[in-house]
PDB file of C-alpha atoms in Angstrom:
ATOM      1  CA  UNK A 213      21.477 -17.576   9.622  1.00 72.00           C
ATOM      2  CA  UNK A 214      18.708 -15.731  10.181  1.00 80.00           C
ATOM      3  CA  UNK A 215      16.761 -13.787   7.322  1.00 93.00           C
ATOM      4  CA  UNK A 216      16.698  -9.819   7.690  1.00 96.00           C
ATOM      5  CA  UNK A 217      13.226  -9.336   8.470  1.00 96.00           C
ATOM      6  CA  UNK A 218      13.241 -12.172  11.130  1.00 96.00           C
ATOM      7  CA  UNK A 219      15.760  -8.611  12.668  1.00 95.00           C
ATOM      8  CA  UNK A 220      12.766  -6.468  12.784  1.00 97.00           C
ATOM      9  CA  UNK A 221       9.970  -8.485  13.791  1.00 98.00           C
ATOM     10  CA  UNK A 222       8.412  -8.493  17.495  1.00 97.00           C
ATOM     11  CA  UNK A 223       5.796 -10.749  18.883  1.00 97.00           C
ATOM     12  CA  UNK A 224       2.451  -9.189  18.864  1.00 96.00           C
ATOM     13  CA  UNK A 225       1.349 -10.536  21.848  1.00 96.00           C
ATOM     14  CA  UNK A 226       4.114  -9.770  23.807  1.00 96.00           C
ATOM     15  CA  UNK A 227       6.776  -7.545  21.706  1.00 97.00           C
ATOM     16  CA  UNK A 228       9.763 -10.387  22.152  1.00 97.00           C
ATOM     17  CA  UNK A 229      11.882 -10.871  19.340  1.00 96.00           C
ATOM     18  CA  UNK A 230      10.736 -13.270  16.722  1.00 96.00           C
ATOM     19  CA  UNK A 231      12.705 -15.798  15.010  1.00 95.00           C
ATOM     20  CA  UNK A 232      11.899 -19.058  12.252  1.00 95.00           C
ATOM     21  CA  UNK A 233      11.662 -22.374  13.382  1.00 93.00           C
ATOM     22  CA  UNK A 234      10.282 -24.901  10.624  1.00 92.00           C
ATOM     23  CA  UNK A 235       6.936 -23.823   9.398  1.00 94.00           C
ATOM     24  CA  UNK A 236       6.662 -21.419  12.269  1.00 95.00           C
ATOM     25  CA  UNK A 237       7.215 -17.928  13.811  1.00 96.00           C
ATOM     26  CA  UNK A 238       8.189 -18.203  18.015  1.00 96.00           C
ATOM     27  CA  UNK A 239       8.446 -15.128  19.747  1.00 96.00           C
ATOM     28  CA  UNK A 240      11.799 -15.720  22.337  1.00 96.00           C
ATOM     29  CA  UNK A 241       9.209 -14.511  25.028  1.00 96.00           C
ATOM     30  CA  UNK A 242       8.613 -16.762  28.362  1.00 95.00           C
ATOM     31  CA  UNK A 243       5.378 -17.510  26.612  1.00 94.00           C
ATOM     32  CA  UNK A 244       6.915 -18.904  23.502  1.00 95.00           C
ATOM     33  CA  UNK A 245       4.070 -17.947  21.571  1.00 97.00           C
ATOM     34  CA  UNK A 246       3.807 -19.320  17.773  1.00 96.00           C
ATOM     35  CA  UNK A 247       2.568 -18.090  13.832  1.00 97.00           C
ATOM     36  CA  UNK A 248       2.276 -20.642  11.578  1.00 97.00           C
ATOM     37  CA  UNK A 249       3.440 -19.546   7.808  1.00 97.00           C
ATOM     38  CA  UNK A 250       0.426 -20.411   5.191  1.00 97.00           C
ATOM     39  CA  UNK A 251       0.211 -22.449   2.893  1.00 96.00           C
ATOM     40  CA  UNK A 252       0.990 -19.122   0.406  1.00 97.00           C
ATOM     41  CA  UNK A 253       3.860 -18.231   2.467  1.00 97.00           C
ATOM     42  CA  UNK A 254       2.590 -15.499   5.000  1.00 98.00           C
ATOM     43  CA  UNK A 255       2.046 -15.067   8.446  1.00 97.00           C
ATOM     44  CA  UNK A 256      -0.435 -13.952  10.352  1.00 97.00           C
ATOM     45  CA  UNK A 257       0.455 -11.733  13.173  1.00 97.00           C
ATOM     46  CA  UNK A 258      -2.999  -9.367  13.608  1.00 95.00           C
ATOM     47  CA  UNK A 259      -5.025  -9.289  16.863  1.00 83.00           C
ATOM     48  CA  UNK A 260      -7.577 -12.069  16.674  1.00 69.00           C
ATOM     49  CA  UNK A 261     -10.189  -9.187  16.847  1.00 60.00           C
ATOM     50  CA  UNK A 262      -8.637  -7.009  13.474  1.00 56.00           C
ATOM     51  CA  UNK A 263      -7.471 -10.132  11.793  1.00 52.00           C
ATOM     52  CA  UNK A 264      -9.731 -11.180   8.465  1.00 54.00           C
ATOM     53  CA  UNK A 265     -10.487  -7.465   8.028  1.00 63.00           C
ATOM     54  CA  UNK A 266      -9.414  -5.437   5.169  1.00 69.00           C
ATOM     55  CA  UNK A 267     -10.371  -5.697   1.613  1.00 79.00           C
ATOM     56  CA  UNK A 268     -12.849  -8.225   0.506  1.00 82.00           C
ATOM     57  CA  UNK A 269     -12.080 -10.683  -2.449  1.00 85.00           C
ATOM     58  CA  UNK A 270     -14.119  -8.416  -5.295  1.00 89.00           C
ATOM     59  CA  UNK A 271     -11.874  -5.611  -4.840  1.00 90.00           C
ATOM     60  CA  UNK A 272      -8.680  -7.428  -4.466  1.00 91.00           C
ATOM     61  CA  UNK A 273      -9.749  -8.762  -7.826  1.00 93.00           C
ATOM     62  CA  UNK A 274     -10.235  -5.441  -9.550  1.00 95.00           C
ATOM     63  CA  UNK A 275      -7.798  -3.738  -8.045  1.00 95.00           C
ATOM     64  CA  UNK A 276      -5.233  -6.650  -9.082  1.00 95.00           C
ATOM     65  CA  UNK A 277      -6.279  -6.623 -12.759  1.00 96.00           C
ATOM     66  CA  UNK A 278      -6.205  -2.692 -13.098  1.00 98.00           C
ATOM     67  CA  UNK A 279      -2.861  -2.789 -11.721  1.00 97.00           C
ATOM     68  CA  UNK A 280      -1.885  -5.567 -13.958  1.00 96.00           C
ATOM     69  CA  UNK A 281      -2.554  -3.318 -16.853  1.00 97.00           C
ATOM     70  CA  UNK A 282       0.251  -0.760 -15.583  1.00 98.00           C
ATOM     71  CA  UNK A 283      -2.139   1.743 -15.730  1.00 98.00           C
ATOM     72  CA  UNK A 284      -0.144   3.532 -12.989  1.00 98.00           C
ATOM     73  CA  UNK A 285       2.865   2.181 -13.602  1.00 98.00           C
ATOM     74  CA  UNK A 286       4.357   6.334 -13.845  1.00 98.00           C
ATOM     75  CA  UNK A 287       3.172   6.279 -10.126  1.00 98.00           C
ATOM     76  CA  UNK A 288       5.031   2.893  -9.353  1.00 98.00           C
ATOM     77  CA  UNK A 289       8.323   4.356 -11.270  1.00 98.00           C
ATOM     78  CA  UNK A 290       8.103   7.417  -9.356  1.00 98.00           C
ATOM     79  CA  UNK A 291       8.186   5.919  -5.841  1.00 98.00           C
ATOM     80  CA  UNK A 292      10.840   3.548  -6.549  1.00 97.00           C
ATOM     81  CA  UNK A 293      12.697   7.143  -8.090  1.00 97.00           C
ATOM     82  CA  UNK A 294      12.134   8.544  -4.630  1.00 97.00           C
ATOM     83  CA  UNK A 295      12.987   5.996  -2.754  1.00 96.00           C
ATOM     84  CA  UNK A 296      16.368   5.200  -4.754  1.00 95.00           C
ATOM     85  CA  UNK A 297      17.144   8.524  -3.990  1.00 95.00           C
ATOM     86  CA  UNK A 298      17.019   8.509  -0.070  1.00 94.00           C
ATOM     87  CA  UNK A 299      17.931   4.864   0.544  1.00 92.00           C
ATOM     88  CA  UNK A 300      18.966   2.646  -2.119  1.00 83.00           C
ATOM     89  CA  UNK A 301      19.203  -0.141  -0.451  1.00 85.00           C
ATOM     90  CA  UNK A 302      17.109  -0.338   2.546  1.00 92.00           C
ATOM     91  CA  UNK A 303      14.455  -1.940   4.436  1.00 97.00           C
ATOM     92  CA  UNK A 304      11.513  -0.625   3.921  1.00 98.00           C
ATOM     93  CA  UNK A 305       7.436  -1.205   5.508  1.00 98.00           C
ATOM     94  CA  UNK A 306       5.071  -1.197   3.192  1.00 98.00           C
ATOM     95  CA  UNK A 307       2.010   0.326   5.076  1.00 98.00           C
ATOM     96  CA  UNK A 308      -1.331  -1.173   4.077  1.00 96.00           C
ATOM     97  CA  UNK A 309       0.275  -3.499   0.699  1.00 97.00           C
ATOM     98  CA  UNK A 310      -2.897  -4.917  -0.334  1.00 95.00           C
ATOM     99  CA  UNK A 311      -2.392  -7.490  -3.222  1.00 96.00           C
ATOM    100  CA  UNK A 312       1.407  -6.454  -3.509  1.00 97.00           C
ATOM    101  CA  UNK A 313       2.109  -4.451  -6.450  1.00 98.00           C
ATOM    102  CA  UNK A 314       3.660  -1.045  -4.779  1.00 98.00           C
ATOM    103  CA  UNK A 315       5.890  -3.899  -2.583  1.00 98.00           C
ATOM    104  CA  UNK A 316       7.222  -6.666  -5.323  1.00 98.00           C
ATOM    105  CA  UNK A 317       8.095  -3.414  -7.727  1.00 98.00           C
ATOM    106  CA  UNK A 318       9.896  -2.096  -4.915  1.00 97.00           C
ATOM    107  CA  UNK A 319      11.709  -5.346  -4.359  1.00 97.00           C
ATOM    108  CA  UNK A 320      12.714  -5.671  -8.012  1.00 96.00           C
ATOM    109  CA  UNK A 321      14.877  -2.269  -7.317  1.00 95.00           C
ATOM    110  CA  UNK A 322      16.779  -3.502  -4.490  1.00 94.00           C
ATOM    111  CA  UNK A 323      14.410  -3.125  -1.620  1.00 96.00           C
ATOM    112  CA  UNK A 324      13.719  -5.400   1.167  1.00 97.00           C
ATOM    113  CA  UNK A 325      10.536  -4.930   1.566  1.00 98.00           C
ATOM    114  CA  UNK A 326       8.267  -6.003   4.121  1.00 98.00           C
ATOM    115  CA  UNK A 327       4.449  -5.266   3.159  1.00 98.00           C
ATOM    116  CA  UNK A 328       1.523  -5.631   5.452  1.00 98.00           C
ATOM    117  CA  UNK A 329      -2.378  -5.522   5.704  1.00 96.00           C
ATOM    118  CA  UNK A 330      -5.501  -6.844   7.604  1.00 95.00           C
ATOM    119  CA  UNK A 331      -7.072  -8.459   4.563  1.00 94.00           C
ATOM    120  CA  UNK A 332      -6.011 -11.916   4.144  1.00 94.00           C
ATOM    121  CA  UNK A 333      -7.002 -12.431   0.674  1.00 94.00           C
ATOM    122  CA  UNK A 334      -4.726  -9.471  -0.225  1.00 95.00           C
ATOM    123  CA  UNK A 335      -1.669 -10.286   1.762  1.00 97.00           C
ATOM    124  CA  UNK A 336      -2.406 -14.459   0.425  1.00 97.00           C
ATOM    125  CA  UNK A 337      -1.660 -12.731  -3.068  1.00 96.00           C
ATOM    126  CA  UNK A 338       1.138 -10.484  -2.638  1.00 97.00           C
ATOM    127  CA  UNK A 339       2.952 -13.582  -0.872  1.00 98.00           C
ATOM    128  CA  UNK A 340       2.238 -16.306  -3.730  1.00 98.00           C
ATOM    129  CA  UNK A 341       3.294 -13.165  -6.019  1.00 97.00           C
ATOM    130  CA  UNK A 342       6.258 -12.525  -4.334  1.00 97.00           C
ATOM    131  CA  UNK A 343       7.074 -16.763  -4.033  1.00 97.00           C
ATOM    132  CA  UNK A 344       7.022 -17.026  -7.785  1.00 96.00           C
ATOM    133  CA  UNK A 345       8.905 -13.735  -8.337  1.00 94.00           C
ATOM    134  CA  UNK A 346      11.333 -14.671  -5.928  1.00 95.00           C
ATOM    135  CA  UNK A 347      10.866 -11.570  -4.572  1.00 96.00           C
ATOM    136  CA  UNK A 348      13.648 -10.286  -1.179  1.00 95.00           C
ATOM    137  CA  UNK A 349       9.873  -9.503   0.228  1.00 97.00           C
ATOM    138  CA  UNK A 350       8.038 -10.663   3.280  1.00 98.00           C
ATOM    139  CA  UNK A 351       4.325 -10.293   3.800  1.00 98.00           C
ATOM    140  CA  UNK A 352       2.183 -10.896   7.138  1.00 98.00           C
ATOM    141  CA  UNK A 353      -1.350  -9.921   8.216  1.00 97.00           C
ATOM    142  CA  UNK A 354      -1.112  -6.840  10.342  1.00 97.00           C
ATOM    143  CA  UNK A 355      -2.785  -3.737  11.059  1.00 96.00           C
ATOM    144  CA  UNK A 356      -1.012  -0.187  10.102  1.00 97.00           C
ATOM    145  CA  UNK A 357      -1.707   1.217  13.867  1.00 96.00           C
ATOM    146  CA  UNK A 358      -0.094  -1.606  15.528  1.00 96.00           C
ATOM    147  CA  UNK A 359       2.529  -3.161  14.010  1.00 98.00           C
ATOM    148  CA  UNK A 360       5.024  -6.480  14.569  1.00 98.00           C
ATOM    149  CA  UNK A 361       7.977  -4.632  14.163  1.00 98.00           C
ATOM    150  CA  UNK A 362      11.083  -3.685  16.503  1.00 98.00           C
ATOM    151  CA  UNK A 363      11.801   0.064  17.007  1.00 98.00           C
ATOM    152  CA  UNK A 364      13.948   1.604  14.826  1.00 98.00           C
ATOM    153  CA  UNK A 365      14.441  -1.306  12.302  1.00 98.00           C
ATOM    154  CA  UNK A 366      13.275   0.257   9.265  1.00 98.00           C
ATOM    155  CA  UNK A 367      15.296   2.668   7.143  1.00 98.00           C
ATOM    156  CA  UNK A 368      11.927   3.956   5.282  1.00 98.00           C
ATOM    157  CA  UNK A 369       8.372   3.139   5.700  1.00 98.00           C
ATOM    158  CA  UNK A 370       5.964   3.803   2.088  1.00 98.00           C
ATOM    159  CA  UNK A 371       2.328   4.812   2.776  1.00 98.00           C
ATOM    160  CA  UNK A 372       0.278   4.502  -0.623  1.00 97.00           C
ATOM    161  CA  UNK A 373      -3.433   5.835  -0.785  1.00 94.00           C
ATOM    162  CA  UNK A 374      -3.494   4.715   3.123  1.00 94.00           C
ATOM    163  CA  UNK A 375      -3.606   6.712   6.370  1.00 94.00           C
ATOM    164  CA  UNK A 376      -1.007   8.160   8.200  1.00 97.00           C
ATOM    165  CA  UNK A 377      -0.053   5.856  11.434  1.00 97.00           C
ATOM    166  CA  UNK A 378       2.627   8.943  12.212  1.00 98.00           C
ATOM    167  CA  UNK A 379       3.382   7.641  15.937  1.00 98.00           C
ATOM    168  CA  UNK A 380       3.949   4.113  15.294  1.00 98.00           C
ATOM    169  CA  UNK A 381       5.458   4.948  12.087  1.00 98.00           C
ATOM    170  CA  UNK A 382       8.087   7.057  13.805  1.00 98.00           C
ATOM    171  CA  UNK A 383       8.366   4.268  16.477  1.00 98.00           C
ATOM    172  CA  UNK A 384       9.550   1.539  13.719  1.00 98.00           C
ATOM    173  CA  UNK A 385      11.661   4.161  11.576  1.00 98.00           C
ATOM    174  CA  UNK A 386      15.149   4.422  12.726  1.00 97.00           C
ATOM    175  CA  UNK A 387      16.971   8.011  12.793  1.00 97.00           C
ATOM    176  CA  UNK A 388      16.823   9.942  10.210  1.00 96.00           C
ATOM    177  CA  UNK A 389      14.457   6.965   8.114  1.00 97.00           C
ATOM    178  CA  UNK A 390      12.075   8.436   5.898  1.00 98.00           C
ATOM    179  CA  UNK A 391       7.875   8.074   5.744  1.00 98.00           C
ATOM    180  CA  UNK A 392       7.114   8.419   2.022  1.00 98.00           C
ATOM    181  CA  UNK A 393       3.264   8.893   1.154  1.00 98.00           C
ATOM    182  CA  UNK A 394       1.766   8.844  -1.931  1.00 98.00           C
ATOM    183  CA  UNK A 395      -2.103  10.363  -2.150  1.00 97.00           C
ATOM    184  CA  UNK A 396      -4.524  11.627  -4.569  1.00 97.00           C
ATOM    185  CA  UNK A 397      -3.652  15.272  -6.268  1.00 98.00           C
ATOM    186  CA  UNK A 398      -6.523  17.763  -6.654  1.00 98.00           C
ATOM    187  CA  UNK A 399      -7.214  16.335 -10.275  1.00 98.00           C
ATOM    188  CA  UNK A 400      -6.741  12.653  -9.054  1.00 98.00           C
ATOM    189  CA  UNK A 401      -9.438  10.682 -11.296  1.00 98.00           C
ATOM    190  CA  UNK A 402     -11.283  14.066 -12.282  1.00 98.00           C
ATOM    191  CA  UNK A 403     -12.414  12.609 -15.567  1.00 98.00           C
ATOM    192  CA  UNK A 404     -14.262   9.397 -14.193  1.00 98.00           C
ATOM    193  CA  UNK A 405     -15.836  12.255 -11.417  1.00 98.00           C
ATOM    194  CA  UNK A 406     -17.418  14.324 -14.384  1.00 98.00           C
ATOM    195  CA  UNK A 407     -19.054  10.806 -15.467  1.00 98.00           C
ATOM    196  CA  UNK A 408     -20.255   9.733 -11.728  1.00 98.00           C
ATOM    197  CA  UNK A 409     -21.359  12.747 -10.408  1.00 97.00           C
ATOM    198  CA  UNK A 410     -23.774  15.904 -11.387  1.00 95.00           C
ATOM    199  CA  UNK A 411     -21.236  18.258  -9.520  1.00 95.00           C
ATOM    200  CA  UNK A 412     -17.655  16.683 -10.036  1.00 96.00           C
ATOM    201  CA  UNK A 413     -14.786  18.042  -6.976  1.00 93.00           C
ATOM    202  CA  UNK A 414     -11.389  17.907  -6.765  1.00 96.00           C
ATOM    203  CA  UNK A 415      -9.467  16.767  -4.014  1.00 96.00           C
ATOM    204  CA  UNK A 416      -8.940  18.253  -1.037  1.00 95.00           C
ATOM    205  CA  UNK A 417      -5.529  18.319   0.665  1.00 93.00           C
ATOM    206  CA  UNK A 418      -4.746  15.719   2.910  1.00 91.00           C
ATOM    207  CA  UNK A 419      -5.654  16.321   6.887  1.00 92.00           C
ATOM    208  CA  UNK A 420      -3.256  13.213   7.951  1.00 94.00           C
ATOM    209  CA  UNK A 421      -0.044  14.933   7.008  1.00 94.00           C
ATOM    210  CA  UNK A 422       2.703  14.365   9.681  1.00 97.00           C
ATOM    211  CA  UNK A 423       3.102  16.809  12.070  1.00 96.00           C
ATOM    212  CA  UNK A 424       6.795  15.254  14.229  1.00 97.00           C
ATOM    213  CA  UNK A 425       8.535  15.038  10.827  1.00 98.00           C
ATOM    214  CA  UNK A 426      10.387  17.231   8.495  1.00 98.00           C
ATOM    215  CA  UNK A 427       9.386  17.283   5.003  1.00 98.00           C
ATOM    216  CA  UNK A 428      12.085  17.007   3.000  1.00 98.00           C
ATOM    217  CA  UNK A 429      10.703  16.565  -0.626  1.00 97.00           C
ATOM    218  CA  UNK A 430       7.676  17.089  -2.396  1.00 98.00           C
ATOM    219  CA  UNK A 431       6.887  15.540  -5.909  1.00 98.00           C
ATOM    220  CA  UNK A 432       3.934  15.097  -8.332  1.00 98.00           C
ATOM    221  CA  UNK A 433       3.056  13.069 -10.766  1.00 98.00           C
ATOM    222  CA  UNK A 434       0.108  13.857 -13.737  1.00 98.00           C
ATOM    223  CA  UNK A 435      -0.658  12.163 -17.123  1.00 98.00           C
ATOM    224  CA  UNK A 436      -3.744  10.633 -18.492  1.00 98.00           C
ATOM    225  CA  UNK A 437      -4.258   7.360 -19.748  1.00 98.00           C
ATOM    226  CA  UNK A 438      -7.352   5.730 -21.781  1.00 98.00           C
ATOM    227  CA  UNK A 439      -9.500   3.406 -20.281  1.00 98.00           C
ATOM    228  CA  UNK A 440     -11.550   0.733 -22.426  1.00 98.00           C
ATOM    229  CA  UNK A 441     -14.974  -0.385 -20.297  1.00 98.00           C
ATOM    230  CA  UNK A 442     -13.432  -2.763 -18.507  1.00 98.00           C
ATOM    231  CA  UNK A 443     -10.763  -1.224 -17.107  1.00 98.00           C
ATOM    232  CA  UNK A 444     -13.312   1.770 -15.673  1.00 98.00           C
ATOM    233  CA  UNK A 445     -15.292  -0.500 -13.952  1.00 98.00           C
ATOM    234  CA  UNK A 446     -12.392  -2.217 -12.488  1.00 98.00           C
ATOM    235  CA  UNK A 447     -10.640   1.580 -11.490  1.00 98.00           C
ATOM    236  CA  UNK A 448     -14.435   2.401 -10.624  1.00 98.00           C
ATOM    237  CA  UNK A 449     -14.648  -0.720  -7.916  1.00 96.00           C
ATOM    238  CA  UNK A 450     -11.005   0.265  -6.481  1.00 95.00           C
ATOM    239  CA  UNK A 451     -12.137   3.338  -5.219  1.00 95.00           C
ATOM    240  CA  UNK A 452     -13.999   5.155  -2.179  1.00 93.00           C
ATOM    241  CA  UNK A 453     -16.331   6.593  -5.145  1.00 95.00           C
ATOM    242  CA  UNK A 454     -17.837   2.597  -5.139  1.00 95.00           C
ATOM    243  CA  UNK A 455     -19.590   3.616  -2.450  1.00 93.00           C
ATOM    244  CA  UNK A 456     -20.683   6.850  -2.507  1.00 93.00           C
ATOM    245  CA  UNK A 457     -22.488   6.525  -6.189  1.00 96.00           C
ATOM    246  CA  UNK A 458     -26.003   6.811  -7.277  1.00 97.00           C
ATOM    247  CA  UNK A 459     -27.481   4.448  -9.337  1.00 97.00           C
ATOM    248  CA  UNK A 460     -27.556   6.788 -12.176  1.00 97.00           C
ATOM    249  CA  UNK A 461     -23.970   7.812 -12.030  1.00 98.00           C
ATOM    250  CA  UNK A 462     -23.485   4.291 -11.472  1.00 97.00           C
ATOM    251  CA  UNK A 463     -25.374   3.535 -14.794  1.00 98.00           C
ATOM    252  CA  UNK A 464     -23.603   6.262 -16.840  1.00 98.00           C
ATOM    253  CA  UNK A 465     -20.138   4.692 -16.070  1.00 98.00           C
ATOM    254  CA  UNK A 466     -21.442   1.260 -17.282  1.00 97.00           C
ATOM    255  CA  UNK A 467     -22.435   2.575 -20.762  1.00 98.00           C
ATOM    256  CA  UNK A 468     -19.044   4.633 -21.145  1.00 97.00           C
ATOM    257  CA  UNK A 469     -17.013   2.279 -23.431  1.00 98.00           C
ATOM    258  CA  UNK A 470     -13.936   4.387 -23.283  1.00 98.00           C
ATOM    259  CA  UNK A 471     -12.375   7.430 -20.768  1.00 98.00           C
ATOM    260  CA  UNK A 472      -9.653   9.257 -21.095  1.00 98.00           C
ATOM    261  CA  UNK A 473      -8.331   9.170 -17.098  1.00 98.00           C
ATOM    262  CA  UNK A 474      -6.680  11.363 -15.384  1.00 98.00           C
ATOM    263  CA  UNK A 475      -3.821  10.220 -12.698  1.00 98.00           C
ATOM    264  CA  UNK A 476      -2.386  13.099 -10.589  1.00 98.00           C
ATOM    265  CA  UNK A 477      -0.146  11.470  -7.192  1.00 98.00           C
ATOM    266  CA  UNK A 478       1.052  13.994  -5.042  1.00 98.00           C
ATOM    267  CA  UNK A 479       4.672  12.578  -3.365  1.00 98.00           C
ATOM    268  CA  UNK A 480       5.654  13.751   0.015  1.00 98.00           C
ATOM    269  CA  UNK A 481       9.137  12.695   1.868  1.00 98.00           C
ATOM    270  CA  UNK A 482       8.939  13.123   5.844  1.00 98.00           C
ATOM    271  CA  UNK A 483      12.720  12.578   8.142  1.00 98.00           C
ATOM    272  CA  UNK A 484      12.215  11.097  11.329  1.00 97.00           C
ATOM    273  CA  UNK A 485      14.746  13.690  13.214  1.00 91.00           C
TER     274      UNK A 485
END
């Protein structure tokens, strides 16, 4: 019997459907053409020319231990809230998973949940994470803007801190399947702004909002949490502001021992029609 998201997937290469055989994917295609499942238990199914992109391995790190700490664990509660709400038990795309922790909490409600992104060292953990869980999850390599999946197979599709892929998106979702996105409120991290920069701003709105969708539902999420040094510089290495730092905003952070953070998620529910 085959497992539900062997259902959804299509061959990259040339969109046949996709079915398990051993240790390997084979597209039904004339060309008959192959994945092999890693040794952590995903598959790459990204061009050749996007695949190894993504997040690099320091990142993944930080990003994996300030997660760990449940630091936004109010955001994680909310989505699975949403998502209950609209379909509680569906199949749902997790758009641009990273290291897994948005997917395998999603899981643990009832979701299947199939989570995807070009970095490798990401997807590697959200599959051994979702192995030892035994987690109803399945994780492959694959870009947001092109992705191995039939159309209309999903019943939602969850965008977290990630752009908006709105046409293939709406391609994959079937009617009336939602796109739920998750992004940064104008007070999103505010605190740790005052510390990095001279002349702190807040947030602008997003400019990637669908524009083929009805929004259903809006939500928001805001609390503050305190952070001991080592959680800021993780938080601090997580985010676009990693980049975009002087040295001395940079050093200010690393003498801060403690930060009280602020966390504000805007929620937004888009129906393909």
């Amino acid at each position: 019997m085959a497992s539900w998201w062997e259902e959804i997937l299509k061959c990259p290469v040339c969109g046949a459907k996709m079915m398990r055989e051993g240790n390997g994917l084979f597209c039904l295609g004339a060309r008959r053409h192959c994945y092999d499942f890693s040794k952590a238990g995903y598959v790459n199914l990204a061009p050749s020319k996007a695949s190894g992109g993504g997040d690099d391995a320091a990142l993944i790190t930080a990003r994996t231990a300030f997660l760990n700490g449940e630091h936004y664990g109010e955001v994680a509660r909310e989505l699975c809230r949403i998502l209950q709400t609209h379909i509680p038990q569906g199949t749902v795309l997790d758009a641009g998973c990273g290291e897994g922790y948005y997917s395998l909490k999603m899981s643990r409600e009832g979701m299947k949940v199939f989570g995807v992104d070009l970095s490798k060292r990401g997807i590697t953990h959200a599959a051994k994470s979702g192995i030892r869980e035994g987690a109803d999850a399945f994780f492959a390599v694959a870009g947001i803007f092109d992705l191995p999946v039939a159309d209309a197979s999903l019943d939602a599709v969850v965008s977290l801190f990630a752009p908006v892929a709105e046409e293939e998106f709406l391609r994959v979702l079937k009617p009336g399947g939602i796109l739920l996105l998750a992004g940064a409120g104008p007070e999103h991290l505010f605190s740790l702004k005052r510390v990095l920069y001279d002349v702190p701003y807040r947030n602008a709105p997003r400019a990637d909002a669908p524009q083929k969708m009805e929004n259903v539902m809006e939500s928001r999420v805001r609390y503050t949490f305190s952070a001991d040094h080592d959680t800021l510089q993780h938080l601090f290495a997580m985010t676009p502001y990693f980049y975009r730092t002087s040295k001395e905003g940079i050093q200010r952070l690393s003498q801060r021992e403690r930060l009280d953070v602020d966390v504000d998620v805007e929620f937004s529910v888009y129906k393909k029609l």
